[in-house]
mmCIF file of C-alpha atoms in Angstrom:
data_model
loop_
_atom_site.group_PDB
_atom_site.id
_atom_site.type_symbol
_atom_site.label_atom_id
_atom_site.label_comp_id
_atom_site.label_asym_id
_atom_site.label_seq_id
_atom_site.Cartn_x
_atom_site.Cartn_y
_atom_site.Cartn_z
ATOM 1 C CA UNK A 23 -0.029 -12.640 10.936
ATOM 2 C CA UNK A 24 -2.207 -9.864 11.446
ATOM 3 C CA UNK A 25 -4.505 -9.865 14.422
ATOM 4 C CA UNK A 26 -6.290 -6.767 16.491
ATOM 5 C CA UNK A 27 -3.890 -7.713 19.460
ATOM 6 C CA UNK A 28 -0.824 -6.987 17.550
ATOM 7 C CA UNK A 29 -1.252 -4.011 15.266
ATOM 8 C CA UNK A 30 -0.797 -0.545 16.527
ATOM 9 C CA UNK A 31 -3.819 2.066 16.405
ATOM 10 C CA UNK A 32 -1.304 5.335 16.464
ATOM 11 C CA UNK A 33 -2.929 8.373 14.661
ATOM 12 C CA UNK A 34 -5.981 6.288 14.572
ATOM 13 C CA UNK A 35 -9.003 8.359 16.800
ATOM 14 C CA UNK A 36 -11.743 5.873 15.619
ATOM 15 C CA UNK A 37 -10.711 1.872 16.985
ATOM 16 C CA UNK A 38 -13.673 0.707 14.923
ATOM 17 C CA UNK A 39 -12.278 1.908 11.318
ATOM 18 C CA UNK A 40 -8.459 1.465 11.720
ATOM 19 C CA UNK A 41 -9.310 -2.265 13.124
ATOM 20 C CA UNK A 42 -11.846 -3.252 11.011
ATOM 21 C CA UNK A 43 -12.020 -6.977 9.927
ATOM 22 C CA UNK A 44 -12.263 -6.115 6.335
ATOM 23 C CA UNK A 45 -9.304 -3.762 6.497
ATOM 24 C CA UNK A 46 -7.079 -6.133 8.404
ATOM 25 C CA UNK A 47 -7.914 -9.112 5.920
ATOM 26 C CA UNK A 48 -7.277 -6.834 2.898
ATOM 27 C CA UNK A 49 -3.923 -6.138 4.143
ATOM 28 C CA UNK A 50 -2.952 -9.401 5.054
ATOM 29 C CA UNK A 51 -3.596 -9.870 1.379
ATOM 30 C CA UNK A 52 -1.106 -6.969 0.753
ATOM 31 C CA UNK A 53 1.179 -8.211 2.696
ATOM 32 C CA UNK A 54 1.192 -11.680 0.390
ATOM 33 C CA UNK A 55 1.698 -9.554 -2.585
ATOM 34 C CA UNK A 56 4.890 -7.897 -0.309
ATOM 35 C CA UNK A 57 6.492 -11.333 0.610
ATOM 36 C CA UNK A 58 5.877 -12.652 -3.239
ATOM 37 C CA UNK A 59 8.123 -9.476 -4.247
ATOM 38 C CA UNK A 60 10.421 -10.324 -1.854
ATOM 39 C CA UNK A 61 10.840 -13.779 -2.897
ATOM 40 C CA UNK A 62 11.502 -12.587 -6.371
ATOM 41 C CA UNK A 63 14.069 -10.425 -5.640
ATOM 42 C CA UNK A 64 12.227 -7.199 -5.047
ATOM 43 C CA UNK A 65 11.746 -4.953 -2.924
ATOM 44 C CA UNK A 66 8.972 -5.935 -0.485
ATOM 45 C CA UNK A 67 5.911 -3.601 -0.834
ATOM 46 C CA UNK A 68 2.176 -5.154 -1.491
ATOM 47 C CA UNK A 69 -0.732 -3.753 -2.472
ATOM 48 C CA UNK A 70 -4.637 -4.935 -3.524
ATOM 49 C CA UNK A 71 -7.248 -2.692 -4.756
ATOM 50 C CA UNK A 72 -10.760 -3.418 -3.688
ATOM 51 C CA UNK A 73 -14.164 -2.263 -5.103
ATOM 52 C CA UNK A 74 -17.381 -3.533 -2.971
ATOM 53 C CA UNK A 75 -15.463 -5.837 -0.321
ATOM 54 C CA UNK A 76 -14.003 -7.589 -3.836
ATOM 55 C CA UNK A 77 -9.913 -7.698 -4.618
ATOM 56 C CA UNK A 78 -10.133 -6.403 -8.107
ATOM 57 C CA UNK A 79 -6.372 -5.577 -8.544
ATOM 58 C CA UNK A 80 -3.002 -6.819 -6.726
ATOM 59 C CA UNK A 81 0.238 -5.625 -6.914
ATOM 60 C CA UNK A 82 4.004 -5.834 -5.693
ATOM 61 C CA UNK A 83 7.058 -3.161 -5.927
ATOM 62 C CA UNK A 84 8.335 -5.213 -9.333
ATOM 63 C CA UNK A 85 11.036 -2.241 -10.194
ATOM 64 C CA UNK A 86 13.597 -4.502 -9.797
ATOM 65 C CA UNK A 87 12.167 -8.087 -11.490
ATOM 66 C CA UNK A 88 10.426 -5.955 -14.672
ATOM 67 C CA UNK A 89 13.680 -3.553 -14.370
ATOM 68 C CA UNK A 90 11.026 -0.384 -14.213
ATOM 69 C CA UNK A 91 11.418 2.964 -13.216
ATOM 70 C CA UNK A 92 7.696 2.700 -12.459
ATOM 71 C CA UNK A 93 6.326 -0.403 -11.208
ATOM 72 C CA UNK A 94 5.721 0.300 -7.925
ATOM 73 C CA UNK A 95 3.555 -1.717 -5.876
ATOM 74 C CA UNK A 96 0.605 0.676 -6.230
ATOM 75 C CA UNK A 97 1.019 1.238 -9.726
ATOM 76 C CA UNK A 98 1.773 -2.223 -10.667
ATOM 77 C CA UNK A 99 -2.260 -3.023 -8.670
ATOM 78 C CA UNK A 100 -3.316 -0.537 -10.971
ATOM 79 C CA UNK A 101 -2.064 -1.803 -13.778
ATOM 80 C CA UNK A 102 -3.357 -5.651 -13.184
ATOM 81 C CA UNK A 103 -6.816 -3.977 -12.061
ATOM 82 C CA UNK A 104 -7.629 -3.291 -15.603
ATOM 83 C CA UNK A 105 -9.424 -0.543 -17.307
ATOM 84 C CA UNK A 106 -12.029 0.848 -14.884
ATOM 85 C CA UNK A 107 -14.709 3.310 -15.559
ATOM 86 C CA UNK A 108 -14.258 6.659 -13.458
ATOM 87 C CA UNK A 109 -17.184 5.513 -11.627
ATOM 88 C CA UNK A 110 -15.810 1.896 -10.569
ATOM 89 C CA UNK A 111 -12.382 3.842 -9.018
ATOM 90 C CA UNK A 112 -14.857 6.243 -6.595
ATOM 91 C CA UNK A 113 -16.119 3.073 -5.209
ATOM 92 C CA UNK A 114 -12.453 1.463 -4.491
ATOM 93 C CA UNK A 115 -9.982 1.232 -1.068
ATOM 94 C CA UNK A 116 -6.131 1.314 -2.236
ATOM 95 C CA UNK A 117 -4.678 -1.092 0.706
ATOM 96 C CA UNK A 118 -1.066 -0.325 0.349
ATOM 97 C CA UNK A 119 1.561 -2.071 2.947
ATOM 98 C CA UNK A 120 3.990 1.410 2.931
ATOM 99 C CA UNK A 121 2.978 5.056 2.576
ATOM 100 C CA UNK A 122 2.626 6.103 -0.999
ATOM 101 C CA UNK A 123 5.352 8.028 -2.632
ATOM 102 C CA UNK A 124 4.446 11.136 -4.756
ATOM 103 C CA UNK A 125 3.793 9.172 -7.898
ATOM 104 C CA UNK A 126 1.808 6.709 -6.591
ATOM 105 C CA UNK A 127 -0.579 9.346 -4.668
ATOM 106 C CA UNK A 128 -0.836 11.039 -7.484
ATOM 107 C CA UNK A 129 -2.460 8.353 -9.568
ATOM 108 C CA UNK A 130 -4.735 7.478 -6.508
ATOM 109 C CA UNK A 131 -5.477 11.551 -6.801
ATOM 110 C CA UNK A 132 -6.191 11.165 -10.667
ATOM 111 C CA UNK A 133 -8.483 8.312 -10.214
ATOM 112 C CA UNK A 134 -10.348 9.833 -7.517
ATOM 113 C CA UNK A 135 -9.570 7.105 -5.058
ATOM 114 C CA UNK A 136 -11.768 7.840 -1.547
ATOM 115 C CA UNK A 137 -9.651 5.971 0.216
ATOM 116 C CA UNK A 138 -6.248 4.581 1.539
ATOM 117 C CA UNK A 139 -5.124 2.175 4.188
ATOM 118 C CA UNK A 140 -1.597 1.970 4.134
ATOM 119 C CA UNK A 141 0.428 -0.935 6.724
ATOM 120 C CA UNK A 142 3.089 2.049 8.362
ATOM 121 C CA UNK A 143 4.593 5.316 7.571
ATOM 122 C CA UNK A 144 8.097 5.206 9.906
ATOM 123 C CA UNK A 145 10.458 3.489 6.842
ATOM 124 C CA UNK A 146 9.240 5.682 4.139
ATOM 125 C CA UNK A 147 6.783 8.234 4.490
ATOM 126 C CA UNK A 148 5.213 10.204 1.298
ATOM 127 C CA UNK A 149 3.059 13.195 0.750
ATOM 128 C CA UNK A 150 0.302 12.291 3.454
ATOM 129 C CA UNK A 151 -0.579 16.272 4.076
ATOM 130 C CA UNK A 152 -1.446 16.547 1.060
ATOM 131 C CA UNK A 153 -3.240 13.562 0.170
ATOM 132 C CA UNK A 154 -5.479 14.210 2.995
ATOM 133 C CA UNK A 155 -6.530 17.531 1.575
ATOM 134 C CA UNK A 156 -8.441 15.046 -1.165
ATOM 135 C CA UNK A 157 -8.885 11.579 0.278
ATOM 136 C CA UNK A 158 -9.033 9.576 3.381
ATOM 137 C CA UNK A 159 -5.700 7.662 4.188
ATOM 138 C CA UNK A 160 -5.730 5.412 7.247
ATOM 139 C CA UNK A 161 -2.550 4.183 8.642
ATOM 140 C CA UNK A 162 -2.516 0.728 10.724
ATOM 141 C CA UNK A 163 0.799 1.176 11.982
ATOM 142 C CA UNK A 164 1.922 -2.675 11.844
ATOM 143 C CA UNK A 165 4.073 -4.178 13.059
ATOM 144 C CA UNK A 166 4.753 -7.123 10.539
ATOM 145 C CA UNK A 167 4.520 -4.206 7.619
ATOM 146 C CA UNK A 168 7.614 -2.317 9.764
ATOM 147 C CA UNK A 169 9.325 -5.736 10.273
ATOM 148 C CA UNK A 170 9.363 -6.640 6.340
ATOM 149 C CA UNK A 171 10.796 -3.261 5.844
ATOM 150 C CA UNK A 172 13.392 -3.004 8.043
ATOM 151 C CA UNK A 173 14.680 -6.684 7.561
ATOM 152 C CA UNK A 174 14.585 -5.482 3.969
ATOM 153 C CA UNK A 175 16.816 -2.861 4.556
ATOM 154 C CA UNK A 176 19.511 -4.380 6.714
ATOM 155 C CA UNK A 177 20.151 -6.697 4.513
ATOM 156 C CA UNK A 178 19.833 -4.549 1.078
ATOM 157 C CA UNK A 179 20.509 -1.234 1.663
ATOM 158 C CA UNK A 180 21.678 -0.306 -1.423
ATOM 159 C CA UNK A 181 18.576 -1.417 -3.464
ATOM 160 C CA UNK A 182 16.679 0.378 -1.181
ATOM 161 C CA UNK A 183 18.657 3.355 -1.439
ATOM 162 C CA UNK A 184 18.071 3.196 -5.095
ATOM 163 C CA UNK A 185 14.281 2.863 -4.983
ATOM 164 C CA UNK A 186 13.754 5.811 -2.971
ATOM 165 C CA UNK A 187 16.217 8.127 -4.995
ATOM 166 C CA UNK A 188 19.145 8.547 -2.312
#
């Protein structure tokens, strides 16, 4: 479980944002979506998009249970989110459990997304630098999100392998 005692605030220069309530209960939903993926057979990445403190979208890394090249956890939140208006995706926080990769920043990027909070960065890390040139992205550097991971990958490293193109 997520509390302010056991997440990490690395990167983080303002306590107050990284450690917010509303951040740390949106990515405990996340997380859900993560461990429902998992139980599926998945690979165990969450995500939830949320538009004025309200979960309007959630989504799990479903490449392997829809057999998809792109469901993603990100894109698959997009996807159950709906049609939005430009407008509606301006007012929206991506809560993503790992960094985004390249495909999945770049639909946050076309949407004009203000905002990510991702769980951790250390198992997979995408293109950050150059997100940051266009949006916020907070990392909360958790714990639990690193421990799903790297259980994940002990124990299927060859799925994993396949998911991140090695």
């Amino acid at each position: 479980m997520i509390t302010k005692k056991t997440q990490g605030y690395a990167g983080c220069r303002n306590r107050v944002l990284c450690a917010s309530n509303d951040h740390l209960k949106f990515m405990a939903e996340a997380i859900k979506e993560a461990r429902k993926g998992l139980k599926e057979g998945g690979i165990p990445i969450g995500a939830v998009l949320v538009k004025n403190g309200k979960i309007i979208g959630r989504g799990r890394n479903r490449r392997v249970q829809k057999k998809s090249a792109i469901r993603h956890a990100e894109m698959d939140c997009l996807e159950n989110a709906g049609r939005l208006k430009a407008s509606d995706y301006k007012k929206c926080v991506l809560y993503s459990t790992l960094s985004p990769c390249s495909m999945c920043s770049g639909a946050a990027l076309l949407y004009k997304i203000p905002l990510i909070i991702i769980g951790e960065n250390k198992t997979f890390k995408g293109p950050e630098r150059y997100l940051k040139r266009y949006l916020r992205l907070i990392n909360l550097n958790l714990p639990e999100c690193k421990n799903i991971m790297a259980d994940f990958i002990s124990n299927n490293s060859k799925l994993w392998n396949e998911d991140v193109g090695i």
